Tab-separated table of C-alpha atoms and ligand atoms in Angstrom:
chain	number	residue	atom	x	y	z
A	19	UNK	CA	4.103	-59.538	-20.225
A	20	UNK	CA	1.959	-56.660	-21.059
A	21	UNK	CA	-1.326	-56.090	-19.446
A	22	UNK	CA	-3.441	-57.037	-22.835
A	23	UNK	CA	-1.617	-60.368	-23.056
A	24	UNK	CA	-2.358	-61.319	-19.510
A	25	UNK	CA	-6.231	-60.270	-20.169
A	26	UNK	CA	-6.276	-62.593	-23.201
A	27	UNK	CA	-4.729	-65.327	-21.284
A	28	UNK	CA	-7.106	-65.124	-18.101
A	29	UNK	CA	-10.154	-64.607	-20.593
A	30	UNK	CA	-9.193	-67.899	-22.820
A	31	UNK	CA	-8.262	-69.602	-18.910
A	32	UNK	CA	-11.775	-68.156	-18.102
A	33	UNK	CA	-13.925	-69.877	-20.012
A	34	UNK	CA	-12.094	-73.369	-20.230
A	35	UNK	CA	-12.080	-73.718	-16.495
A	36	UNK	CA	-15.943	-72.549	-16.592
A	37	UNK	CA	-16.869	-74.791	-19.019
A	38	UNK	CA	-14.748	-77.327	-17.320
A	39	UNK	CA	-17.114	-76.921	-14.336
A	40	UNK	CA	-20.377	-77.391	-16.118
A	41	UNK	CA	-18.935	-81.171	-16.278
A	42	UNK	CA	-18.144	-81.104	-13.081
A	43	UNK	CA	-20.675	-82.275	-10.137
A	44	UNK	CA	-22.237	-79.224	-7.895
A	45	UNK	CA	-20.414	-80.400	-4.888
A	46	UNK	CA	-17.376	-79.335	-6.345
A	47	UNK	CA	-18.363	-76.213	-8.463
A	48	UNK	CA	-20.200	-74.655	-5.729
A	49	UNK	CA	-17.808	-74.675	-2.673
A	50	UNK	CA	-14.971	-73.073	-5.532
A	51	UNK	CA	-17.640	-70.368	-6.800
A	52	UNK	CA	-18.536	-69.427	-3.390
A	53	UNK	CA	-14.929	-69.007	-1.336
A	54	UNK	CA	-12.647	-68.162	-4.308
A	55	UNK	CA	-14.382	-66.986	-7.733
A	56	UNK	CA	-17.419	-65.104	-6.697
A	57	UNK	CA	-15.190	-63.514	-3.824
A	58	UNK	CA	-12.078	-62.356	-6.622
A	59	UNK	CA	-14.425	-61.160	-9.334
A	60	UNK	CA	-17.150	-59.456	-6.870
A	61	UNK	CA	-13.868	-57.642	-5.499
A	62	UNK	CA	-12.774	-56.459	-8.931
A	63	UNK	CA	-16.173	-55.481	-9.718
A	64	UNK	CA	-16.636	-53.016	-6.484
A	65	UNK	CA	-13.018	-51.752	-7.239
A	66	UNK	CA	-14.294	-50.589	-10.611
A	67	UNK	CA	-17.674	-49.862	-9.287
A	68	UNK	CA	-16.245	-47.740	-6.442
A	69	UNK	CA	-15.082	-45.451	-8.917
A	70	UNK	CA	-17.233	-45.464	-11.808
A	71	UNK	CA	-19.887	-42.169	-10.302
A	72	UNK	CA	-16.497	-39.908	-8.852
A	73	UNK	CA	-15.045	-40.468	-12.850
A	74	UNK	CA	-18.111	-39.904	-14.884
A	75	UNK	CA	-18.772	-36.396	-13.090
A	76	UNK	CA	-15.190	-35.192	-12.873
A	77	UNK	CA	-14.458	-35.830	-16.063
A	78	UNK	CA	-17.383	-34.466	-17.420
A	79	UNK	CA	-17.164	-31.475	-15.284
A	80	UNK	CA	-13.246	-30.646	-16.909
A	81	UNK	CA	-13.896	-32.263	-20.421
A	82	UNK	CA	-17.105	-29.503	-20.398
A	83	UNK	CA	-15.205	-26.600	-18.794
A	84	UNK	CA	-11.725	-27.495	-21.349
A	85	UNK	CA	-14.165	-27.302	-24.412
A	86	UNK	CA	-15.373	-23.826	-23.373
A	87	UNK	CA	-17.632	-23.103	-25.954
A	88	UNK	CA	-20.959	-24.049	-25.241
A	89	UNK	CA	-21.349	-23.927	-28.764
A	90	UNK	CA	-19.083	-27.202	-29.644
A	91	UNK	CA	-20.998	-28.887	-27.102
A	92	UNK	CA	-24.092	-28.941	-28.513
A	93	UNK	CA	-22.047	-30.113	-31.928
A	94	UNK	CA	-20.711	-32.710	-30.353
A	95	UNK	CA	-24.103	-34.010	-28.672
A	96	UNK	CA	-25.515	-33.791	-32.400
A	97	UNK	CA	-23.097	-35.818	-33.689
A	98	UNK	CA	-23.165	-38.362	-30.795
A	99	UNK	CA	-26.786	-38.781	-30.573
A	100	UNK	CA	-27.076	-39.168	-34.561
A	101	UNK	CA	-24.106	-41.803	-34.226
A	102	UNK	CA	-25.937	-43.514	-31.386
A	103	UNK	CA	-29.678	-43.450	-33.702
A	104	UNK	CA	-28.046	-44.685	-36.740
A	105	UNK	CA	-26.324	-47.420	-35.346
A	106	UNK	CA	-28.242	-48.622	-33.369
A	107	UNK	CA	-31.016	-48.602	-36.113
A	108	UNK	CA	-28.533	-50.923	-38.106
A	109	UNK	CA	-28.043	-53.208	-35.212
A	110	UNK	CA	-31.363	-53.623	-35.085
A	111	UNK	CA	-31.853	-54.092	-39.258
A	112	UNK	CA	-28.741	-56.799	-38.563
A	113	UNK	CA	-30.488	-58.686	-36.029
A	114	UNK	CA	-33.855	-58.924	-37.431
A	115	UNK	CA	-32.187	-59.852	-40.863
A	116	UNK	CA	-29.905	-63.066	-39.104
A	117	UNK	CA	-33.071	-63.757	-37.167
A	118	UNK	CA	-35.046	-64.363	-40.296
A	119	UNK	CA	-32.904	-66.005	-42.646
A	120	UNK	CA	-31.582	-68.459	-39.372
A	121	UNK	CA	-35.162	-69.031	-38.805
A	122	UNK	CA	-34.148	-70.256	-34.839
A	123	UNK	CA	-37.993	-70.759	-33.585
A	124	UNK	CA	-38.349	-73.376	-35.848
A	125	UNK	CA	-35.110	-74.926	-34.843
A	126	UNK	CA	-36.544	-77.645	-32.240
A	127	UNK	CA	-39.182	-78.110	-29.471
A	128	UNK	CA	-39.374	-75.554	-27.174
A	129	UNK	CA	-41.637	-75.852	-23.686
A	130	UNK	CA	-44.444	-73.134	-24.090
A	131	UNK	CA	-46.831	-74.459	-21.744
A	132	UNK	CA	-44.687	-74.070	-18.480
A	133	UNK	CA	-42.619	-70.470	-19.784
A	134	UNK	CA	-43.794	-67.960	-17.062
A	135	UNK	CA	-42.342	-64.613	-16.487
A	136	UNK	CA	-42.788	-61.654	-14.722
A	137	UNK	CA	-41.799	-58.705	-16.567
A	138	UNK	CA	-40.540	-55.242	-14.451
A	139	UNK	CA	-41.983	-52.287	-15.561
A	140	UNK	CA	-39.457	-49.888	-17.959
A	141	UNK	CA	-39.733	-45.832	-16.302
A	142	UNK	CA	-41.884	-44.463	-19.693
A	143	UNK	CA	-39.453	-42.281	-21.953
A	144	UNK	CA	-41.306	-39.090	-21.413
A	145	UNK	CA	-40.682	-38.974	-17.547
A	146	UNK	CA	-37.012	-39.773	-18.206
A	147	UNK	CA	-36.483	-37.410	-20.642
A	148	UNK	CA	-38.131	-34.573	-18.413
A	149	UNK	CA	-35.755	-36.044	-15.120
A	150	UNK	CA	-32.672	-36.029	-17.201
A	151	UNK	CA	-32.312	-32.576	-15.160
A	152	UNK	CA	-32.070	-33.732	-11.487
A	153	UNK	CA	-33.941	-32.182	-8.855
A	154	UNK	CA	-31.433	-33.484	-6.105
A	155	UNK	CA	-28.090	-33.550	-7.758
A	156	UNK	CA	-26.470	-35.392	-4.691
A	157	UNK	CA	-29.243	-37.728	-4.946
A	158	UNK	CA	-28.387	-38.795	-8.577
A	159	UNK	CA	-25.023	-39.137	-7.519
A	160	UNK	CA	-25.612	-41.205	-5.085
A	161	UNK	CA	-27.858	-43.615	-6.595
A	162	UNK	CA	-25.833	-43.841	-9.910
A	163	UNK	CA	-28.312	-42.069	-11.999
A	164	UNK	CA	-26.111	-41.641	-14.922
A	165	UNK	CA	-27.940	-39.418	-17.427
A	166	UNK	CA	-28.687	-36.881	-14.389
A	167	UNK	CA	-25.236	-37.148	-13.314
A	168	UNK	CA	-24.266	-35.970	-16.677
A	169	UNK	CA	-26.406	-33.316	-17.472
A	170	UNK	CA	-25.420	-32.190	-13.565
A	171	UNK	CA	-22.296	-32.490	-14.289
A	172	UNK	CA	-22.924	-30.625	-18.025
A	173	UNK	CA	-23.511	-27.410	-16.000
A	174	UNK	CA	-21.018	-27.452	-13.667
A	175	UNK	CA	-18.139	-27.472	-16.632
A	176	UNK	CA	-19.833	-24.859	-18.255
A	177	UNK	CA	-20.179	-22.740	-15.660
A	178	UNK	CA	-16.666	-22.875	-14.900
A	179	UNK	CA	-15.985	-22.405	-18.533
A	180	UNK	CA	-17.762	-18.687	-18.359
A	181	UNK	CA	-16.545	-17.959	-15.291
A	182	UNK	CA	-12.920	-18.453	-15.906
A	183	UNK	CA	-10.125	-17.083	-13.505
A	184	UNK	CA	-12.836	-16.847	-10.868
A	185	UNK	CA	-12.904	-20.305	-10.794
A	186	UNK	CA	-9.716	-21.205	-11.060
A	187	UNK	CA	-9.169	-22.791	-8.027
A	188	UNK	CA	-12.220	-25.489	-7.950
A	189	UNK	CA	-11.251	-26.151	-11.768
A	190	UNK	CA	-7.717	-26.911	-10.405
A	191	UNK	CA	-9.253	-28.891	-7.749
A	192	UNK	CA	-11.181	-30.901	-10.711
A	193	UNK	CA	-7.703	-31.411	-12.586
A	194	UNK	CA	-6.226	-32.638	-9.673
A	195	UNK	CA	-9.097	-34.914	-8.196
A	196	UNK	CA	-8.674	-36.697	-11.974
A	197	UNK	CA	-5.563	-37.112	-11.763
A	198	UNK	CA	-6.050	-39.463	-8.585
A	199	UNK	CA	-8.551	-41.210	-10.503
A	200	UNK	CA	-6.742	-41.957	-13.325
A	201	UNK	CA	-4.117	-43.183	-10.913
A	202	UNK	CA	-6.251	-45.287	-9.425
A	203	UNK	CA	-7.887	-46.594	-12.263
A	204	UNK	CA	-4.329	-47.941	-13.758
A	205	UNK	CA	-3.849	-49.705	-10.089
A	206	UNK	CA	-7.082	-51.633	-10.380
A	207	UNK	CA	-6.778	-52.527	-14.357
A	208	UNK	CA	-3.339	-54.112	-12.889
A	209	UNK	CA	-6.125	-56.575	-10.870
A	210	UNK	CA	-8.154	-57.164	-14.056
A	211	UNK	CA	-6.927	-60.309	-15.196
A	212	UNK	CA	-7.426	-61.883	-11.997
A	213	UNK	CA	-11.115	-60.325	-11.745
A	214	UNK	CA	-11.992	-61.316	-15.480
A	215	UNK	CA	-10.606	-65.221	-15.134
A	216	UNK	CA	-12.987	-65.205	-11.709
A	217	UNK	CA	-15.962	-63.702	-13.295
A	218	UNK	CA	-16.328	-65.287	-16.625
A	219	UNK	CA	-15.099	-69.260	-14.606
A	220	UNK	CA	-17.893	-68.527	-12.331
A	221	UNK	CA	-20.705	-67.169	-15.138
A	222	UNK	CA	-20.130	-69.907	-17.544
A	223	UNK	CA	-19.923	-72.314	-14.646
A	224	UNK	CA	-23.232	-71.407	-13.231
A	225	UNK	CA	-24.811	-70.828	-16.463
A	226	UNK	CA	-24.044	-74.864	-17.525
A	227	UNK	CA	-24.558	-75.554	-21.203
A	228	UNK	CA	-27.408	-77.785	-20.920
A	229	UNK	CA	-29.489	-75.197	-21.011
A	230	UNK	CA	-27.917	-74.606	-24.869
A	231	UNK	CA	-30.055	-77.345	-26.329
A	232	UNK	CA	-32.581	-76.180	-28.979
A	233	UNK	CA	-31.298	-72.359	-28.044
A	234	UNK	CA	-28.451	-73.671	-30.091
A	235	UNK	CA	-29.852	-71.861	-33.194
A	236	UNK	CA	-30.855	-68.176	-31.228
A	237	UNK	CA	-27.388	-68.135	-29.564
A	238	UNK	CA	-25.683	-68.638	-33.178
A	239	UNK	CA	-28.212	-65.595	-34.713
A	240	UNK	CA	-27.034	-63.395	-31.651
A	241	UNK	CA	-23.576	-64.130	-31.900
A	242	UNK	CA	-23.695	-63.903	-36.088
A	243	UNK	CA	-25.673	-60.893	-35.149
A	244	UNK	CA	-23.088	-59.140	-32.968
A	245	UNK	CA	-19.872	-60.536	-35.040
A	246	UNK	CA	-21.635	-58.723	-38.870
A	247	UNK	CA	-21.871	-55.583	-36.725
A	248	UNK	CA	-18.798	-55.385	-35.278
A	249	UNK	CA	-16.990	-56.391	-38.276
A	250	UNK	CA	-18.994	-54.547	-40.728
A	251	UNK	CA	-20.855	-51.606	-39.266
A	252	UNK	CA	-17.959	-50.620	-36.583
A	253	UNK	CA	-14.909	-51.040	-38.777
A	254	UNK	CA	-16.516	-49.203	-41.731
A	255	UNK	CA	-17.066	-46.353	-39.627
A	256	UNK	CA	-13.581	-46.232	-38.030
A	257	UNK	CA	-12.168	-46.739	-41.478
A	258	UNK	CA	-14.015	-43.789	-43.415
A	259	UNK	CA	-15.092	-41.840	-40.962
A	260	UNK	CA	-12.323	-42.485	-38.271
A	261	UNK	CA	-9.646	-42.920	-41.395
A	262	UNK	CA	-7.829	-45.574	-38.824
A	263	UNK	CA	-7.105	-49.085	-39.167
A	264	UNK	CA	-9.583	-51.124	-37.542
A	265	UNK	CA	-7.544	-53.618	-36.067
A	266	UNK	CA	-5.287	-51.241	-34.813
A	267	UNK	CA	-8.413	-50.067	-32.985
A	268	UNK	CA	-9.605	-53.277	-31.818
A	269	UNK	CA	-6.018	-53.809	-30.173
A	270	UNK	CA	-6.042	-51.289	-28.692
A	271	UNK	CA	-9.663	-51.460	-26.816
A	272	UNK	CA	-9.271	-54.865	-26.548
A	273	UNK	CA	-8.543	-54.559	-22.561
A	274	UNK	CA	-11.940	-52.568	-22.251
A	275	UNK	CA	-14.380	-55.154	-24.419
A	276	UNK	CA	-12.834	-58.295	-22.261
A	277	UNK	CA	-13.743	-56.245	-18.793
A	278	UNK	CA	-17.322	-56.079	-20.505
A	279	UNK	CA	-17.095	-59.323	-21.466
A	280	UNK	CA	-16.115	-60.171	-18.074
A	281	UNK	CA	-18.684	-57.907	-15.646
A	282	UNK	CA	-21.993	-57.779	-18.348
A	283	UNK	CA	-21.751	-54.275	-17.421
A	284	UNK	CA	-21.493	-51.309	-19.414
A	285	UNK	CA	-21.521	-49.350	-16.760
A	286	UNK	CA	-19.306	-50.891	-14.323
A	287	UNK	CA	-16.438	-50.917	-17.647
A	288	UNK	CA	-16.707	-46.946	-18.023
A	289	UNK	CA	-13.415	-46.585	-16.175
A	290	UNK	CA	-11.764	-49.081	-18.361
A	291	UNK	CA	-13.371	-48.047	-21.521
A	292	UNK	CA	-12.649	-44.207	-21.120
A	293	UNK	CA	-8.436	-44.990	-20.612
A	294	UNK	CA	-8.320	-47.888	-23.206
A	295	UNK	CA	-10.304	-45.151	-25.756
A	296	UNK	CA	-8.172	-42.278	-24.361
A	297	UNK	CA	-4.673	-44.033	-23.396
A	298	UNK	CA	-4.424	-46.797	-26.110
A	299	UNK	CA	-6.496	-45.324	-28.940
A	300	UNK	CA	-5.716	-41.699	-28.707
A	301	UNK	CA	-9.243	-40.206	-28.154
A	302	UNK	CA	-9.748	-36.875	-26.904
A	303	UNK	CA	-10.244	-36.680	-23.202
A	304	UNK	CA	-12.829	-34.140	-23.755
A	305	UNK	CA	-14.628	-36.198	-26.072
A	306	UNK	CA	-14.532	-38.862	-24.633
A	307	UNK	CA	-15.573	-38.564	-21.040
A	308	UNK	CA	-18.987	-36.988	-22.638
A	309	UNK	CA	-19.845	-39.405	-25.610
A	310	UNK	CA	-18.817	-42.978	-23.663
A	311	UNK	CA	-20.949	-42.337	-20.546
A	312	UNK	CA	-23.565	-40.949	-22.437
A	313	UNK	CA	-23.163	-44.116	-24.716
A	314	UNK	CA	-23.001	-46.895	-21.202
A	315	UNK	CA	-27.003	-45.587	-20.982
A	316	UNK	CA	-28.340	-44.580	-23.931
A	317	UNK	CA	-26.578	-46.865	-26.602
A	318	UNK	CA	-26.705	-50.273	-26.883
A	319	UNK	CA	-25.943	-52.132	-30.262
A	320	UNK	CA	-25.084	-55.766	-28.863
A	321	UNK	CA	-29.030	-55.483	-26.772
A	322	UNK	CA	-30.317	-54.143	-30.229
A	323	UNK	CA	-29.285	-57.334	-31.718
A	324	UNK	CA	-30.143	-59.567	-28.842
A	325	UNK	CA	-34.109	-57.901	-28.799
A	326	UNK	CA	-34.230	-58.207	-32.611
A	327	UNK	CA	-33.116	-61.840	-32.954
A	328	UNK	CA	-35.157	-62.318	-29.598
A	329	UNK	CA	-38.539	-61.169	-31.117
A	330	UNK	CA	-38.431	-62.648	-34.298
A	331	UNK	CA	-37.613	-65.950	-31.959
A	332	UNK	CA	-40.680	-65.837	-29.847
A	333	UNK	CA	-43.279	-64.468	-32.660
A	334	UNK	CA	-41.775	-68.059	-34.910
A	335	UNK	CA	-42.106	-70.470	-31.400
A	336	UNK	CA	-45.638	-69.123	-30.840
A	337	UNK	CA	-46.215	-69.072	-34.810
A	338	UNK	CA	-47.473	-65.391	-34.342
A	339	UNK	CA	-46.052	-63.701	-37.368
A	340	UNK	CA	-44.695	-60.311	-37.803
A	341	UNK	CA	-46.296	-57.629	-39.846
A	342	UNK	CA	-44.529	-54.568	-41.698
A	343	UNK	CA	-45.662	-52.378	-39.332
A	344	UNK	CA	-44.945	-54.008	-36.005
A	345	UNK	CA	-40.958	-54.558	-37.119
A	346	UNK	CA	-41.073	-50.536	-37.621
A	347	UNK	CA	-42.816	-50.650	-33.891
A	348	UNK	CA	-39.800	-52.834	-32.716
A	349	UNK	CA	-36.993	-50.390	-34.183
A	350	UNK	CA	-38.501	-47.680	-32.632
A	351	UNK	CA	-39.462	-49.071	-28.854
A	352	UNK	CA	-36.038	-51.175	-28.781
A	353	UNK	CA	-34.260	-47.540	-29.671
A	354	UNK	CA	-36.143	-45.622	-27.123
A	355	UNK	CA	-36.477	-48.650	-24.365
A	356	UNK	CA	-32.191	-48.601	-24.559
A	357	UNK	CA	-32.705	-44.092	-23.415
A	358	UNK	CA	-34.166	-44.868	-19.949
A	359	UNK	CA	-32.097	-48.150	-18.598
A	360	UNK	CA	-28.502	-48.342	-17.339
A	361	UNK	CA	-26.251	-50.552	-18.503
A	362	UNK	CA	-26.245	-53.274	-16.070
A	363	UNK	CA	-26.493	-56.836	-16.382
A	364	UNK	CA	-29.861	-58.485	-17.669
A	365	UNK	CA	-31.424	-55.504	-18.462
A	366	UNK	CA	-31.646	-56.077	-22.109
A	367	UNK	CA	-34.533	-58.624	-20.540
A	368	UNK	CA	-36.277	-55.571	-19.555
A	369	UNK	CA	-36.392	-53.373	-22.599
A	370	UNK	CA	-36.964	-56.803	-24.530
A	371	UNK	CA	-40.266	-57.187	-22.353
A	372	UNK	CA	-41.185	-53.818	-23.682
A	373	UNK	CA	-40.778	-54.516	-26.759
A	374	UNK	CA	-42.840	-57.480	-26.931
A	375	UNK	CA	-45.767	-55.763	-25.192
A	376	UNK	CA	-45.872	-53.125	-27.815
A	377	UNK	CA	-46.426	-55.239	-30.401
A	378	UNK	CA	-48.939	-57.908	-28.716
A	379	UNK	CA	-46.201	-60.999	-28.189
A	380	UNK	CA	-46.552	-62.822	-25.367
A	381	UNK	CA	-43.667	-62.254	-22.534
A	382	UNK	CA	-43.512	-65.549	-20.859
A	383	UNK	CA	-41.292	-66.142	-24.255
A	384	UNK	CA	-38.710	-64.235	-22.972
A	385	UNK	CA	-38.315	-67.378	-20.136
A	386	UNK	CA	-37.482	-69.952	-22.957
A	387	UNK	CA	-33.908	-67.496	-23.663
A	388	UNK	CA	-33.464	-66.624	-19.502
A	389	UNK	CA	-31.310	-70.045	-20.155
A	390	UNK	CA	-28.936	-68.757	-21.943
A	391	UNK	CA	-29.044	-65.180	-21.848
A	392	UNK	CA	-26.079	-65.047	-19.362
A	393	UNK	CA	-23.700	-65.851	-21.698
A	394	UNK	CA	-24.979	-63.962	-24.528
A	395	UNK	CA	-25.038	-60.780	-22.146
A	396	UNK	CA	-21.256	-60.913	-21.805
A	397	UNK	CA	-20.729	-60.992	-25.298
A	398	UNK	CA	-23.943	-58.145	-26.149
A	399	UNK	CA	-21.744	-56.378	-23.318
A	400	UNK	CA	-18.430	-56.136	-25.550
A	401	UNK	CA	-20.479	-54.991	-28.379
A	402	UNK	CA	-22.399	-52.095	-26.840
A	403	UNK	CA	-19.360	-50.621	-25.269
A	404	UNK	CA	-17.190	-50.913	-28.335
A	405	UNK	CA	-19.789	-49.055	-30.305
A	406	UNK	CA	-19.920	-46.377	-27.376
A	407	UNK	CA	-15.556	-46.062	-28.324
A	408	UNK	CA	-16.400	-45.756	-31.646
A	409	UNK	CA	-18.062	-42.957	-31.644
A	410	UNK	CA	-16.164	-41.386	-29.268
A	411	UNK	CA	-12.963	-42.421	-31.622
A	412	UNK	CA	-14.544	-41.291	-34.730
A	413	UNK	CA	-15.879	-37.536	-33.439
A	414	UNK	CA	-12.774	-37.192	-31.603
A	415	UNK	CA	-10.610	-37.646	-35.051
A	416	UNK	CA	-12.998	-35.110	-36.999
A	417	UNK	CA	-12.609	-32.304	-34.299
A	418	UNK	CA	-8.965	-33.051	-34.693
A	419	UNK	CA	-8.779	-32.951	-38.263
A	420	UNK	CA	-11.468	-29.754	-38.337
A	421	UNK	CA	-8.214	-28.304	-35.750
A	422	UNK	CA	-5.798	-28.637	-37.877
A	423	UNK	CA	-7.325	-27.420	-40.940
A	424	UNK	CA	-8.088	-24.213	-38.839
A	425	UNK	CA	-4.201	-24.020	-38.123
B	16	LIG	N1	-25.609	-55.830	-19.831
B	16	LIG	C1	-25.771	-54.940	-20.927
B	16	LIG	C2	-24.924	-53.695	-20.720
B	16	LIG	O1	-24.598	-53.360	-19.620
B	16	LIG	C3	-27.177	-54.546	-21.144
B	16	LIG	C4	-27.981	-55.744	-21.528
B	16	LIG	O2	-28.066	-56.040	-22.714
B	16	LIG	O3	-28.509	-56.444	-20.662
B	16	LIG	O4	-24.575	-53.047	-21.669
């Protein structure tokens, strides 16, 4: 059976067997979560953890040093970053648009009085933009600091690129220190459909659906939210700008969008995402090892939505409405809140507390969709990675074409 089929099967296995346990009484859900499905999945998730920092900066390092020109770099940044803006600005125009035609703060009663939370404070874009350039390089790469890893990383491959044949032998040593991580990163996909049935049993478990309730109505705008984008925004762009098939596409980063279905991480599914986007889908290796890490940080349609939706929600439950001008404020803080925070679970919560400061809402509403924003994380997950491959897919198939028409 091949290794797509067996993800499909453990995802569908997944989420019967977790919803099967939100039926289920604590005494048995518990012991199971603690001594078999948080042990499997946390396993998986340090095996692709493990290797997500050594992959980002080798591969960076070569696809830099392979493109040579310093010159096509900063093309391809242009493009990327645009890609990254204008997509993201439509996620955002999608979300707000389900959010007010679904209406889902006036859906039901929701508990205002008691909603508390404490928001963490977002680093302020400035400081990140300055620190993009590390001042301890082995610092960054220790801590996982993935925009400094990749600007350190920027440097390295081009300074092999202009020093050539004087650097043969470390750029060799790059080639062949890749090579062991790709190796390894087939090994550990081979684990992923055990990891992905363990994760997503224990997160719908845990996350129970009575908590679903009156959120009924936000969880169908997210989900509406993510499915027009996807559907619309993504395969448009793969099928005139990428000239592909977009179900050939989805197929073939399937794999990739159930591990971020599976770990609510865009970072932790890097490894996965850059083979499925290079291996399955054809993408350039140089292309892609710089626009899909740069996408895991910096871009993320499927939070867009989720902040969007999420604002609208709390300005209708606390009958605060919008004006012109703060929706403009909410494009532009939910674009630049998405620069300075990694792709890790939850922290679309984060930026969404930003956002809601800036224009004056009150943050304890972000406690009334805690509930349920588990589930919706997985799924927001799948989206913001799959938008990272299609960029990747659609500038790597214009440099090709641009190749060939120089041939
Ligand atoms: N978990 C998401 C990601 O890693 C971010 C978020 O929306 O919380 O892409």
């Amino acid at each position: 059976m091949s290794l797509t089929k067996k993800i499909l099967i453990a995802l569908i296995l997944g989420v019967i067997v977790g919803i099967g346990f939100t039926f289920a009484p604590s005494e048995v859900f518990s012991p199971v979560d603690t001594y078999v499905l948080t042990p499997v999945g946390q396993i998986f998730l340090n095996l692709i953890m493990m290797i997500v920092v050594p992959i980002v900066f080798v591969s960076i390092v070569l696809g830099t040093a392979g493109l040579g020109d310093p010159t096509k770099l900063g093309k391809i940044g242009f493009q990327t970053i645009s890609f990254y803006l204008v997509t993201t600005a439509i996620a955002l125009v999608i979300g707000l648009g389900v959010a007010y035609v679904l209406e889902p703060g006036t859906a039901g009663t929701f508990d205002t009085e008691n909603a508390e939370f404490e928001a963490e404070s977002t680093p302020p874009v400035m400081e990140t933009l300055i620190n993009i350039i590390p001042d301890n390089p082995f610092g960054a790469l220790a801590s996982g600091d993935m925009l400094q890893i990749i600007a350190f990383a920027l440097f390295i491959g081009i300074a092999i690129a202009f020093l050539g044949e004087k650097t043969a032998g470390i750029h060799r040593l790059f080639e062949q220190a890749n090579e062991i991580l790709i190796w390894l990163v087939n090994i550990i996909m081979k684990t992923a459909p055990y990891g992905a049935f363990a994760l997503i049993a224990s997160a719908i478990g845990d996350a129970g659906l009575d908590a679903i309730g009156s959120m009924a109505m936000y969880m169908v705008a997210v989900i509406l939210g993510l499915i027009i984008h996807a559907t619309v925004t993504y395969s448009l762009a793969i099928w005139v700008l990428g000239k592909a098939n977009p179900l050939t596409f989805y197929k073939g980063f399937f794999p990739a969008m159930s591990v971020g279905f599976s770990t609510s991480s865009s970072s932790a599914t890097l490894p996965i995402s850059m083979r499925a986007a290079q291996e399955n889908l054809g993408v350039k290796k140089s292309i892609s090892s710089f626009v899909q890490p740069l996408g895991a940080t910096i871009n993320m349609d499927g939070t867009a939505i989720m902040q969007a939706v999420a604002t609208v929600f709390i300005s209708q439950v606390y009958a605060i409405p919008l004006e012109f001008t703060d929706i403009l404020m909410v494009v532009l803080t939910a674009t630049l809140a998405s620069i300075g925070t990694a792709g890790v679970p939850s922290v679309g919560l984060i930026m969404l507390a930003m956002v809601l400061q800036q224009i004056g809402l009150p943050v304890e509403g972000i406690a009334l969709i805690v509930g349920v924003d588990r589930i919706l994380d997985m799924l927001r997950t799948s989206l913001n990675i799959t938008g990272d491959a299609t960029a990747a897919y659609v500038i790597s198939e214009s440099d090709k074409r641009k190749e060939a028409k120089q041939k």
